Amino acid sequence: MAEQYLTAYAVEPSAVAGASPVGKATLPGRHWDELTPAFRAWRLTALADLWSRPWPFDGDDDPWPFPMYADPDQVERISAELAAFDVDRVHEEYDLLPSGDDDAEEVAWLLEDRFPDWLATARKAGRGLYVLRDGGK
C-alpha cells in the first residue's frame, strides 16, 4: 500500500536548507494531494491555500516531493481556523474526502493533532511552517 509522508519544519523562508523537522506524519494510501476541496468546503481556506500551493520557486508546476510554506501570518490564520473547526465534521462529511470514510480518521488526526502541534511550534518560534509532502500520490 502506498503511503504519503509529511515532514514539517518551523523556518525562516531563507533558511529551509538544513532545518530540523518539528514533526512528521505518515498517511496510509493515496490521494492525500486531493484534500484541498474538502478543506475549502469546511472553510479552512488558509489551510487549503497551504495544501494546494507549492513553495514559491521556479520550475515544475507539480513538483514532487511537494513543498508547502505558510508564512507567519498564514500560520496565525491556519491556527485560528483549526481552533474554530469542529473536527466531527470530518466524520459527518466524509464524502468530501478522496477515499471517503476510509480517510476520515487520518484527516481528523491531521487536523486535530498534527497540524496544531506544528503550527504551535512555528508560532512560538515566530517562524513560518514548511511542510514537505512525499510518497505516493
Short mmCIF file of N, CA, C and O in Angstrom, two decimals:
data_model
loop_
_atom_site.label_atom_id
_atom_site.label_comp_id
_atom_site.label_asym_id
_atom_site.label_seq_id
_atom_site.Cartn_x
_atom_site.Cartn_y
_atom_site.Cartn_z
N MET A 1 0.84 -1.17 0.00
CA MET A 1 0.00 0.00 0.00
C MET A 1 0.89 1.24 0.00
O MET A 1 1.86 1.32 0.73
N ALA A 2 0.55 2.19 -0.81
CA ALA A 2 1.30 3.44 -0.86
C ALA A 2 1.04 4.24 0.41
O ALA A 2 0.01 4.09 1.05
N GLU A 3 1.97 5.07 0.74
CA GLU A 3 1.82 5.97 1.89
C GLU A 3 2.29 7.35 1.46
O GLU A 3 3.04 7.49 0.51
N GLN A 4 1.84 8.34 2.18
CA GLN A 4 2.34 9.68 1.96
C GLN A 4 2.93 10.16 3.27
O GLN A 4 2.38 9.91 4.35
N TYR A 5 4.06 10.83 3.18
CA TYR A 5 4.80 11.26 4.35
C TYR A 5 4.80 12.78 4.40
O TYR A 5 5.06 13.44 3.40
N LEU A 6 4.50 13.32 5.57
CA LEU A 6 4.57 14.75 5.78
C LEU A 6 5.68 15.02 6.78
O LEU A 6 5.76 14.35 7.81
N THR A 7 6.53 15.97 6.47
CA THR A 7 7.55 16.41 7.40
C THR A 7 7.41 17.91 7.53
O THR A 7 7.40 18.62 6.52
N ALA A 8 7.26 18.40 8.75
CA ALA A 8 7.04 19.82 9.00
C ALA A 8 8.27 20.46 9.63
O ALA A 8 8.94 19.85 10.46
N TYR A 9 8.54 21.69 9.24
CA TYR A 9 9.67 22.46 9.73
C TYR A 9 9.19 23.85 10.10
O TYR A 9 8.38 24.44 9.38
N ALA A 10 9.69 24.41 11.19
CA ALA A 10 9.47 25.82 11.51
C ALA A 10 10.69 26.56 10.98
O ALA A 10 11.80 26.31 11.44
N VAL A 11 10.49 27.44 9.99
CA VAL A 11 11.63 28.02 9.29
C VAL A 11 11.42 29.50 8.98
O VAL A 11 10.31 29.99 8.91
N GLU A 12 12.52 30.16 8.77
CA GLU A 12 12.54 31.44 8.09
C GLU A 12 12.58 31.09 6.61
O GLU A 12 13.21 30.10 6.23
N PRO A 13 11.93 31.86 5.75
CA PRO A 13 11.90 31.49 4.32
C PRO A 13 13.28 31.27 3.71
O PRO A 13 13.45 30.44 2.84
N SER A 14 14.26 31.99 4.20
CA SER A 14 15.60 31.88 3.61
C SER A 14 16.43 30.77 4.26
O SER A 14 17.58 30.57 3.88
N ALA A 15 15.86 30.05 5.23
CA ALA A 15 16.66 29.10 5.99
C ALA A 15 16.11 27.67 5.96
O ALA A 15 16.24 26.94 6.91
N VAL A 16 15.48 27.27 4.86
CA VAL A 16 14.90 25.93 4.79
C VAL A 16 15.98 24.86 4.77
O VAL A 16 15.88 23.85 5.45
N ALA A 17 17.03 25.10 4.00
CA ALA A 17 18.10 24.10 3.90
C ALA A 17 18.71 23.88 5.28
O ALA A 17 19.08 24.82 5.98
N GLY A 18 18.78 22.65 5.69
CA GLY A 18 19.39 22.30 6.96
C GLY A 18 18.49 22.45 8.17
O GLY A 18 18.93 22.20 9.29
N ALA A 19 17.23 22.83 7.99
CA ALA A 19 16.31 22.96 9.12
C ALA A 19 15.98 21.59 9.69
O ALA A 19 15.91 20.60 8.97
N SER A 20 15.78 21.53 10.99
CA SER A 20 15.39 20.28 11.65
C SER A 20 13.87 20.16 11.67
O SER A 20 13.18 21.14 11.92
N PRO A 21 13.36 18.96 11.44
CA PRO A 21 11.90 18.78 11.46
C PRO A 21 11.32 19.05 12.84
O PRO A 21 11.97 18.77 13.86
N VAL A 22 10.11 19.58 12.88
CA VAL A 22 9.39 19.78 14.14
C VAL A 22 8.27 18.75 14.27
O VAL A 22 7.61 18.68 15.30
N GLY A 23 8.06 17.96 13.23
CA GLY A 23 7.04 16.92 13.30
C GLY A 23 6.95 16.14 12.01
O GLY A 23 7.38 16.61 10.96
N LYS A 24 6.38 14.95 12.13
CA LYS A 24 6.21 14.08 10.97
C LYS A 24 4.87 13.37 11.09
O LYS A 24 4.34 13.22 12.18
N ALA A 25 4.35 12.95 9.95
CA ALA A 25 3.13 12.16 9.92
C ALA A 25 3.19 11.23 8.72
O ALA A 25 3.73 11.60 7.68
N THR A 26 2.64 10.06 8.86
CA THR A 26 2.51 9.12 7.76
C THR A 26 1.03 8.87 7.54
O THR A 26 0.31 8.53 8.47
N LEU A 27 0.59 9.09 6.31
CA LEU A 27 -0.81 8.90 5.94
C LEU A 27 -0.89 7.70 5.00
O LEU A 27 -0.24 7.70 3.97
N PRO A 28 -1.67 6.68 5.35
CA PRO A 28 -1.74 5.48 4.50
C PRO A 28 -2.51 5.74 3.22
O PRO A 28 -3.42 6.56 3.17
N GLY A 29 -2.13 5.04 2.18
CA GLY A 29 -2.86 5.11 0.92
C GLY A 29 -2.43 6.26 0.04
O GLY A 29 -1.36 6.84 0.20
N ARG A 30 -3.30 6.60 -0.90
CA ARG A 30 -3.01 7.62 -1.90
C ARG A 30 -4.04 8.74 -1.83
O ARG A 30 -4.94 8.71 -1.03
N HIS A 31 -3.87 9.71 -2.70
CA HIS A 31 -4.82 10.81 -2.93
C HIS A 31 -4.83 11.87 -1.83
O HIS A 31 -5.76 12.67 -1.77
N TRP A 32 -3.83 11.91 -1.00
CA TRP A 32 -3.78 12.95 0.02
C TRP A 32 -3.56 14.32 -0.59
O TRP A 32 -3.88 15.33 0.01
N ASP A 33 -3.05 14.35 -1.81
CA ASP A 33 -2.86 15.61 -2.51
C ASP A 33 -4.20 16.20 -2.94
O ASP A 33 -4.25 17.35 -3.38
N GLU A 34 -5.30 15.47 -2.77
CA GLU A 34 -6.62 15.91 -3.21
C GLU A 34 -7.50 16.41 -2.07
O GLU A 34 -8.73 16.44 -2.19
N LEU A 35 -6.92 16.83 -0.96
CA LEU A 35 -7.71 17.30 0.19
C LEU A 35 -8.18 18.74 0.07
O LEU A 35 -9.05 19.17 0.83
N THR A 36 -7.64 19.50 -0.85
CA THR A 36 -7.97 20.92 -0.95
C THR A 36 -9.48 21.17 -1.04
O THR A 36 -9.99 22.04 -0.32
N PRO A 37 -10.24 20.47 -1.89
CA PRO A 37 -11.68 20.74 -1.94
C PRO A 37 -12.39 20.51 -0.61
O PRO A 37 -13.29 21.27 -0.24
N ALA A 38 -11.99 19.48 0.14
CA ALA A 38 -12.60 19.25 1.45
C ALA A 38 -12.27 20.40 2.40
O ALA A 38 -13.16 20.92 3.10
N PHE A 39 -11.01 20.83 2.42
CA PHE A 39 -10.63 21.95 3.29
C PHE A 39 -11.43 23.20 2.94
O PHE A 39 -11.90 23.92 3.81
N ARG A 40 -11.61 23.46 1.65
CA ARG A 40 -12.39 24.63 1.23
C ARG A 40 -13.86 24.50 1.65
O ARG A 40 -14.45 25.46 2.10
N ALA A 41 -14.43 23.31 1.48
CA ALA A 41 -15.83 23.09 1.87
C ALA A 41 -16.02 23.32 3.37
O ALA A 41 -17.08 23.79 3.79
N TRP A 42 -15.01 23.01 4.16
CA TRP A 42 -15.07 23.21 5.60
C TRP A 42 -14.63 24.61 6.01
O TRP A 42 -14.50 24.90 7.20
N ARG A 43 -14.40 25.47 5.03
CA ARG A 43 -13.97 26.86 5.25
C ARG A 43 -12.63 26.96 5.98
O ARG A 43 -12.37 27.91 6.71
N LEU A 44 -11.79 25.99 5.73
CA LEU A 44 -10.40 26.02 6.18
C LEU A 44 -9.57 26.56 5.01
O LEU A 44 -8.72 25.88 4.45
N THR A 45 -9.85 27.81 4.64
CA THR A 45 -9.30 28.36 3.40
C THR A 45 -7.79 28.59 3.48
O THR A 45 -7.09 28.37 2.49
N ALA A 46 -7.29 29.04 4.61
CA ALA A 46 -5.84 29.24 4.73
C ALA A 46 -5.12 27.90 4.66
O ALA A 46 -4.06 27.80 4.04
N LEU A 47 -5.69 26.87 5.26
CA LEU A 47 -5.10 25.54 5.18
C LEU A 47 -5.20 25.01 3.74
O LEU A 47 -4.24 24.41 3.23
N ALA A 48 -6.32 25.24 3.08
CA ALA A 48 -6.47 24.82 1.68
C ALA A 48 -5.44 25.51 0.80
O ALA A 48 -4.86 24.89 -0.10
N ASP A 49 -5.20 26.80 1.06
CA ASP A 49 -4.18 27.52 0.29
C ASP A 49 -2.80 26.89 0.50
O ASP A 49 -2.05 26.72 -0.46
N LEU A 50 -2.47 26.57 1.74
CA LEU A 50 -1.19 25.92 2.01
C LEU A 50 -1.11 24.57 1.31
O LEU A 50 -0.12 24.26 0.66
N TRP A 51 -2.16 23.78 1.42
CA TRP A 51 -2.16 22.41 0.91
C TRP A 51 -2.04 22.35 -0.61
O TRP A 51 -1.47 21.42 -1.16
N SER A 52 -2.57 23.37 -1.28
CA SER A 52 -2.62 23.31 -2.74
C SER A 52 -1.54 24.13 -3.43
O SER A 52 -1.41 24.05 -4.65
N ARG A 53 -0.80 24.92 -2.70
CA ARG A 53 0.16 25.82 -3.32
C ARG A 53 1.58 25.41 -2.95
O ARG A 53 1.94 25.38 -1.79
N PRO A 54 2.40 25.11 -3.95
CA PRO A 54 3.78 24.75 -3.62
C PRO A 54 4.59 25.96 -3.17
O PRO A 54 4.23 27.10 -3.44
N TRP A 55 5.64 25.65 -2.49
CA TRP A 55 6.64 26.65 -2.11
C TRP A 55 6.96 27.46 -3.35
O TRP A 55 7.16 26.89 -4.42
N PRO A 56 6.99 28.78 -3.26
CA PRO A 56 7.22 29.59 -4.47
C PRO A 56 8.65 29.45 -5.00
O PRO A 56 9.59 29.86 -4.35
N PHE A 57 8.76 28.83 -6.13
CA PHE A 57 10.05 28.69 -6.78
C PHE A 57 9.83 28.49 -8.27
O PHE A 57 8.74 28.15 -8.70
N ASP A 58 10.87 28.72 -9.04
CA ASP A 58 10.78 28.49 -10.47
C ASP A 58 10.92 27.00 -10.74
O ASP A 58 11.69 26.32 -10.09
N GLY A 59 10.16 26.52 -11.70
CA GLY A 59 10.31 25.12 -12.05
C GLY A 59 8.97 24.46 -12.31
O GLY A 59 7.99 25.10 -12.68
N ASP A 60 8.94 23.18 -12.07
CA ASP A 60 7.78 22.33 -12.32
C ASP A 60 6.55 22.85 -11.59
O ASP A 60 6.60 23.20 -10.41
N ASP A 61 5.40 22.89 -12.29
CA ASP A 61 4.15 23.32 -11.67
C ASP A 61 3.62 22.29 -10.68
O ASP A 61 2.78 22.60 -9.85
N ASP A 62 4.05 21.05 -10.80
CA ASP A 62 3.61 19.98 -9.91
C ASP A 62 4.84 19.26 -9.36
O ASP A 62 5.10 18.10 -9.68
N PRO A 63 5.60 19.96 -8.52
CA PRO A 63 6.84 19.34 -8.02
C PRO A 63 6.52 18.15 -7.10
O PRO A 63 5.49 18.12 -6.45
N TRP A 64 7.41 17.21 -7.10
CA TRP A 64 7.28 16.08 -6.17
C TRP A 64 8.64 15.68 -5.70
O TRP A 64 9.51 15.48 -6.53
N PRO A 65 8.92 15.58 -4.43
CA PRO A 65 8.01 15.84 -3.34
C PRO A 65 7.45 17.27 -3.38
O PRO A 65 8.09 18.16 -3.93
N PHE A 66 6.28 17.45 -2.76
CA PHE A 66 5.54 18.70 -2.87
C PHE A 66 5.84 19.59 -1.66
O PHE A 66 5.47 19.27 -0.53
N PRO A 67 6.52 20.71 -1.88
CA PRO A 67 6.86 21.60 -0.77
C PRO A 67 5.78 22.66 -0.56
O PRO A 67 5.29 23.26 -1.50
N MET A 68 5.38 22.86 0.70
CA MET A 68 4.35 23.84 1.03
C MET A 68 4.89 24.78 2.11
O MET A 68 5.60 24.33 3.01
N TYR A 69 4.53 26.06 2.02
CA TYR A 69 5.03 27.02 3.00
C TYR A 69 3.93 27.99 3.40
O TYR A 69 3.23 28.54 2.55
N ALA A 70 3.78 28.19 4.70
CA ALA A 70 2.89 29.20 5.26
C ALA A 70 3.77 30.21 5.99
O ALA A 70 4.51 29.84 6.91
N ASP A 71 3.68 31.48 5.59
CA ASP A 71 4.46 32.50 6.29
C ASP A 71 3.84 32.70 7.69
O ASP A 71 2.76 32.16 7.98
N PRO A 72 4.50 33.44 8.58
CA PRO A 72 3.98 33.59 9.95
C PRO A 72 2.53 34.11 10.01
O PRO A 72 1.76 33.67 10.88
N ASP A 73 2.14 35.01 9.12
CA ASP A 73 0.76 35.49 9.12
C ASP A 73 -0.21 34.37 8.75
O ASP A 73 -1.29 34.25 9.34
N GLN A 74 0.16 33.57 7.76
CA GLN A 74 -0.69 32.46 7.36
C GLN A 74 -0.73 31.39 8.46
O GLN A 74 -1.77 30.75 8.68
N VAL A 75 0.36 31.21 9.17
CA VAL A 75 0.38 30.28 10.31
C VAL A 75 -0.69 30.71 11.32
O VAL A 75 -1.44 29.88 11.84
N GLU A 76 -0.78 32.01 11.57
CA GLU A 76 -1.80 32.53 12.50
C GLU A 76 -3.21 32.24 11.98
O GLU A 76 -4.09 31.83 12.74
N ARG A 77 -3.43 32.47 10.68
CA ARG A 77 -4.76 32.24 10.10
C ARG A 77 -5.14 30.76 10.15
O ARG A 77 -6.28 30.41 10.50
N ILE A 78 -4.21 29.89 9.81
CA ILE A 78 -4.49 28.45 9.85
C ILE A 78 -4.79 28.02 11.29
O ILE A 78 -5.73 27.26 11.55
N SER A 79 -4.01 28.52 12.23
CA SER A 79 -4.22 28.19 13.65
C SER A 79 -5.62 28.60 14.11
O SER A 79 -6.31 27.83 14.79
N ALA A 80 -6.04 29.80 13.73
CA ALA A 80 -7.37 30.28 14.11
C ALA A 80 -8.47 29.43 13.48
O ALA A 80 -9.46 29.10 14.13
N GLU A 81 -8.29 29.09 12.20
CA GLU A 81 -9.28 28.24 11.53
C GLU A 81 -9.42 26.89 12.24
O GLU A 81 -10.55 26.45 12.49
N LEU A 82 -8.31 26.26 12.54
CA LEU A 82 -8.36 24.94 13.16
C LEU A 82 -8.92 25.02 14.58
O LEU A 82 -9.63 24.10 15.01
N ALA A 83 -8.62 26.10 15.31
CA ALA A 83 -9.16 26.25 16.66
C ALA A 83 -10.68 26.36 16.65
O ALA A 83 -11.35 25.90 17.58
N ALA A 84 -11.23 26.94 15.59
CA ALA A 84 -12.68 27.12 15.49
C ALA A 84 -13.37 25.95 14.79
O ALA A 84 -14.61 25.88 14.78
N PHE A 85 -12.62 25.03 14.23
CA PHE A 85 -13.18 23.95 13.42
C PHE A 85 -13.69 22.81 14.30
O PHE A 85 -12.99 22.35 15.20
N ASP A 86 -14.89 22.33 14.02
CA ASP A 86 -15.45 21.16 14.68
C ASP A 86 -14.99 19.93 13.92
O ASP A 86 -15.51 19.63 12.84
N VAL A 87 -14.04 19.22 14.47
CA VAL A 87 -13.43 18.08 13.77
C VAL A 87 -14.44 16.96 13.53
O VAL A 87 -14.21 16.11 12.66
N ASP A 88 -15.56 16.95 14.22
CA ASP A 88 -16.59 15.95 13.96
C ASP A 88 -17.11 16.04 12.53
O ASP A 88 -17.62 15.06 11.98
N ARG A 89 -16.97 17.21 11.93
CA ARG A 89 -17.41 17.38 10.54
C ARG A 89 -16.68 16.44 9.60
O ARG A 89 -17.22 16.02 8.58
N VAL A 90 -15.44 16.11 9.92
CA VAL A 90 -14.67 15.19 9.07
C VAL A 90 -15.40 13.85 8.96
O VAL A 90 -15.51 13.30 7.87
N HIS A 91 -15.93 13.37 10.09
CA HIS A 91 -16.65 12.09 10.09
C HIS A 91 -18.06 12.24 9.52
O HIS A 91 -18.55 11.34 8.84
N GLU A 92 -18.69 13.37 9.77
CA GLU A 92 -20.04 13.61 9.28
C GLU A 92 -20.07 13.85 7.76
O GLU A 92 -21.05 13.51 7.10
N GLU A 93 -19.01 14.47 7.24
CA GLU A 93 -18.96 14.84 5.83
C GLU A 93 -17.81 14.11 5.11
O GLU A 93 -17.13 14.68 4.28
N TYR A 94 -17.65 12.84 5.46
CA TYR A 94 -16.55 12.05 4.89
C TYR A 94 -16.63 11.91 3.38
O TYR A 94 -15.65 11.62 2.73
N ASP A 95 -17.82 12.16 2.82
CA ASP A 95 -17.96 12.06 1.36
C ASP A 95 -17.14 13.13 0.64
O ASP A 95 -16.91 13.01 -0.57
N LEU A 96 -16.66 14.13 1.35
CA LEU A 96 -15.79 15.15 0.76
C LEU A 96 -14.36 14.66 0.58
O LEU A 96 -13.58 15.27 -0.16
N LEU A 97 -14.01 13.58 1.24
CA LEU A 97 -12.64 13.07 1.21
C LEU A 97 -12.41 12.19 -0.01
O LEU A 97 -13.32 11.50 -0.46
N PRO A 98 -11.19 12.20 -0.54
CA PRO A 98 -10.90 11.42 -1.75
C PRO A 98 -11.26 9.94 -1.64
O PRO A 98 -11.77 9.37 -2.58
N SER A 99 -11.01 9.33 -0.49
CA SER A 99 -11.33 7.91 -0.31
C SER A 99 -12.47 7.73 0.69
O SER A 99 -12.60 6.67 1.32
N GLY A 100 -13.27 8.76 0.88
CA GLY A 100 -14.44 8.67 1.74
C GLY A 100 -14.12 8.35 3.18
O GLY A 100 -13.14 8.83 3.74
N ASP A 101 -14.94 7.51 3.77
CA ASP A 101 -14.82 7.18 5.19
C ASP A 101 -13.49 6.51 5.52
O ASP A 101 -13.04 6.58 6.66
N ASP A 102 -12.84 5.90 4.54
CA ASP A 102 -11.55 5.25 4.79
C ASP A 102 -10.49 6.25 5.25
O ASP A 102 -9.54 5.88 5.92
N ASP A 103 -10.64 7.52 4.88
CA ASP A 103 -9.65 8.54 5.22
C ASP A 103 -10.04 9.39 6.43
O ASP A 103 -9.22 10.18 6.92
N ALA A 104 -11.26 9.27 6.91
CA ALA A 104 -11.77 10.20 7.92
C ALA A 104 -10.91 10.23 9.19
O ALA A 104 -10.59 11.31 9.70
N GLU A 105 -10.53 9.08 9.69
CA GLU A 105 -9.77 9.04 10.95
C GLU A 105 -8.42 9.74 10.79
O GLU A 105 -8.00 10.50 11.66
N GLU A 106 -7.73 9.49 9.67
CA GLU A 106 -6.42 10.12 9.45
C GLU A 106 -6.54 11.63 9.27
O GLU A 106 -5.72 12.39 9.75
N VAL A 107 -7.56 12.07 8.54
CA VAL A 107 -7.75 13.51 8.33
C VAL A 107 -8.09 14.19 9.65
O VAL A 107 -7.56 15.26 9.96
N ALA A 108 -8.95 13.57 10.46
CA ALA A 108 -9.29 14.14 11.77
C ALA A 108 -8.03 14.25 12.62
O ALA A 108 -7.79 15.28 13.27
N TRP A 109 -7.19 13.22 12.62
CA TRP A 109 -5.95 13.23 13.38
C TRP A 109 -5.01 14.33 12.89
O TRP A 109 -4.41 15.05 13.68
N LEU A 110 -4.93 14.49 11.58
CA LEU A 110 -4.09 15.52 10.99
C LEU A 110 -4.55 16.92 11.43
O LEU A 110 -3.74 17.77 11.81
N LEU A 111 -5.87 17.15 11.41
CA LEU A 111 -6.42 18.47 11.73
C LEU A 111 -6.50 18.75 13.23
O LEU A 111 -6.43 19.91 13.65
N GLU A 112 -6.64 17.71 14.02
CA GLU A 112 -6.84 17.89 15.46
C GLU A 112 -5.54 17.77 16.25
O GLU A 112 -5.42 18.34 17.33
N ASP A 113 -4.59 17.04 15.71
CA ASP A 113 -3.37 16.74 16.46
C ASP A 113 -2.11 17.26 15.79
O ASP A 113 -1.41 18.11 16.33
N ARG A 114 -1.81 16.78 14.58
CA ARG A 114 -0.55 17.09 13.93
C ARG A 114 -0.41 18.56 13.56
O ARG A 114 0.54 19.21 13.96
N PHE A 115 -1.34 19.07 12.74
CA PHE A 115 -1.21 20.46 12.32
C PHE A 115 -1.19 21.43 13.49
O PHE A 115 -0.35 22.33 13.53
N PRO A 116 -2.07 21.30 14.48
CA PRO A 116 -2.00 22.24 15.61
C PRO A 116 -0.64 22.22 16.32
O PRO A 116 -0.13 23.27 16.71
N ASP A 117 -0.05 21.03 16.48
CA ASP A 117 1.27 20.94 17.11
C ASP A 117 2.33 21.65 16.28
O ASP A 117 3.14 22.41 16.80
N TRP A 118 2.33 21.39 14.98
CA TRP A 118 3.32 22.01 14.10
C TRP A 118 3.16 23.52 14.07
O TRP A 118 4.13 24.27 14.11
N LEU A 119 1.92 23.96 13.98
CA LEU A 119 1.64 25.40 13.94
C LEU A 119 2.06 26.07 15.24
O LEU A 119 2.62 27.17 15.23
N ALA A 120 1.78 25.42 16.36
CA ALA A 120 2.16 25.99 17.66
C ALA A 120 3.68 26.14 17.77
O ALA A 120 4.17 27.15 18.29
N THR A 121 4.41 25.16 17.26
CA THR A 121 5.88 25.24 17.28
C THR A 121 6.35 26.41 16.43
O THR A 121 7.23 27.18 16.84
N ALA A 122 5.78 26.55 15.23
CA ALA A 122 6.16 27.66 14.35
C ALA A 122 5.79 29.00 14.98
O ALA A 122 6.58 29.96 14.94
N ARG A 123 4.60 29.08 15.57
CA ARG A 123 4.16 30.34 16.21
C ARG A 123 5.09 30.71 17.36
O ARG A 123 5.47 31.88 17.50
N LYS A 124 5.42 29.74 18.19
CA LYS A 124 6.29 30.00 19.35
C LYS A 124 7.65 30.54 18.90
O LYS A 124 8.23 31.41 19.54
N ALA A 125 8.14 30.02 17.77
CA ALA A 125 9.43 30.45 17.25
C ALA A 125 9.32 31.72 16.40
O ALA A 125 10.33 32.26 15.98
N GLY A 126 8.07 32.17 16.14
CA GLY A 126 7.88 33.34 15.29
C GLY A 126 8.29 33.09 13.85
O GLY A 126 8.76 33.98 13.16
N ARG A 127 8.09 31.86 13.39
CA ARG A 127 8.52 31.47 12.06
C ARG A 127 7.36 30.98 11.22
O ARG A 127 6.25 30.80 11.70
N GLY A 128 7.66 30.73 9.95
CA GLY A 128 6.70 30.12 9.06
C GLY A 128 6.73 28.62 9.23
O GLY A 128 7.55 28.07 9.97
N LEU A 129 5.81 27.95 8.55
CA LEU A 129 5.75 26.50 8.58
C LEU A 129 5.97 25.97 7.18
O LEU A 129 5.24 26.33 6.25
N TYR A 130 6.96 25.14 7.03
CA TYR A 130 7.29 24.49 5.76
C TYR A 130 6.92 23.01 5.94
O TYR A 130 7.35 22.38 6.91
N VAL A 131 6.12 22.49 5.03
CA VAL A 131 5.71 21.08 5.09
C VAL A 131 6.07 20.45 3.76
O VAL A 131 5.71 20.96 2.71
N LEU A 132 6.75 19.34 3.82
CA LEU A 132 7.13 18.60 2.62
C LEU A 132 6.27 17.35 2.55
O LEU A 132 6.26 16.53 3.48
N ARG A 133 5.52 17.22 1.46
CA ARG A 133 4.65 16.06 1.24
C ARG A 133 5.34 15.14 0.24
O ARG A 133 5.68 15.54 -0.85
N ASP A 134 5.55 13.88 0.64
CA ASP A 134 6.28 12.94 -0.19
C ASP A 134 5.59 11.58 -0.13
O ASP A 134 4.72 11.36 0.70
N GLY A 135 5.98 10.68 -1.00
CA GLY A 135 5.39 9.35 -1.04
C GLY A 135 4.42 9.24 -2.19
O GLY A 135 4.42 10.06 -3.11
N GLY A 136 3.55 8.26 -2.15
CA GLY A 136 2.62 8.00 -3.24
C GLY A 136 1.59 9.09 -3.41
O GLY A 136 1.00 9.55 -2.45
N LYS A 137 1.38 9.53 -4.65
CA LYS A 137 0.33 10.49 -4.95
C LYS A 137 -0.95 9.72 -4.97
O LYS A 137 -2.01 9.99 -5.06
#
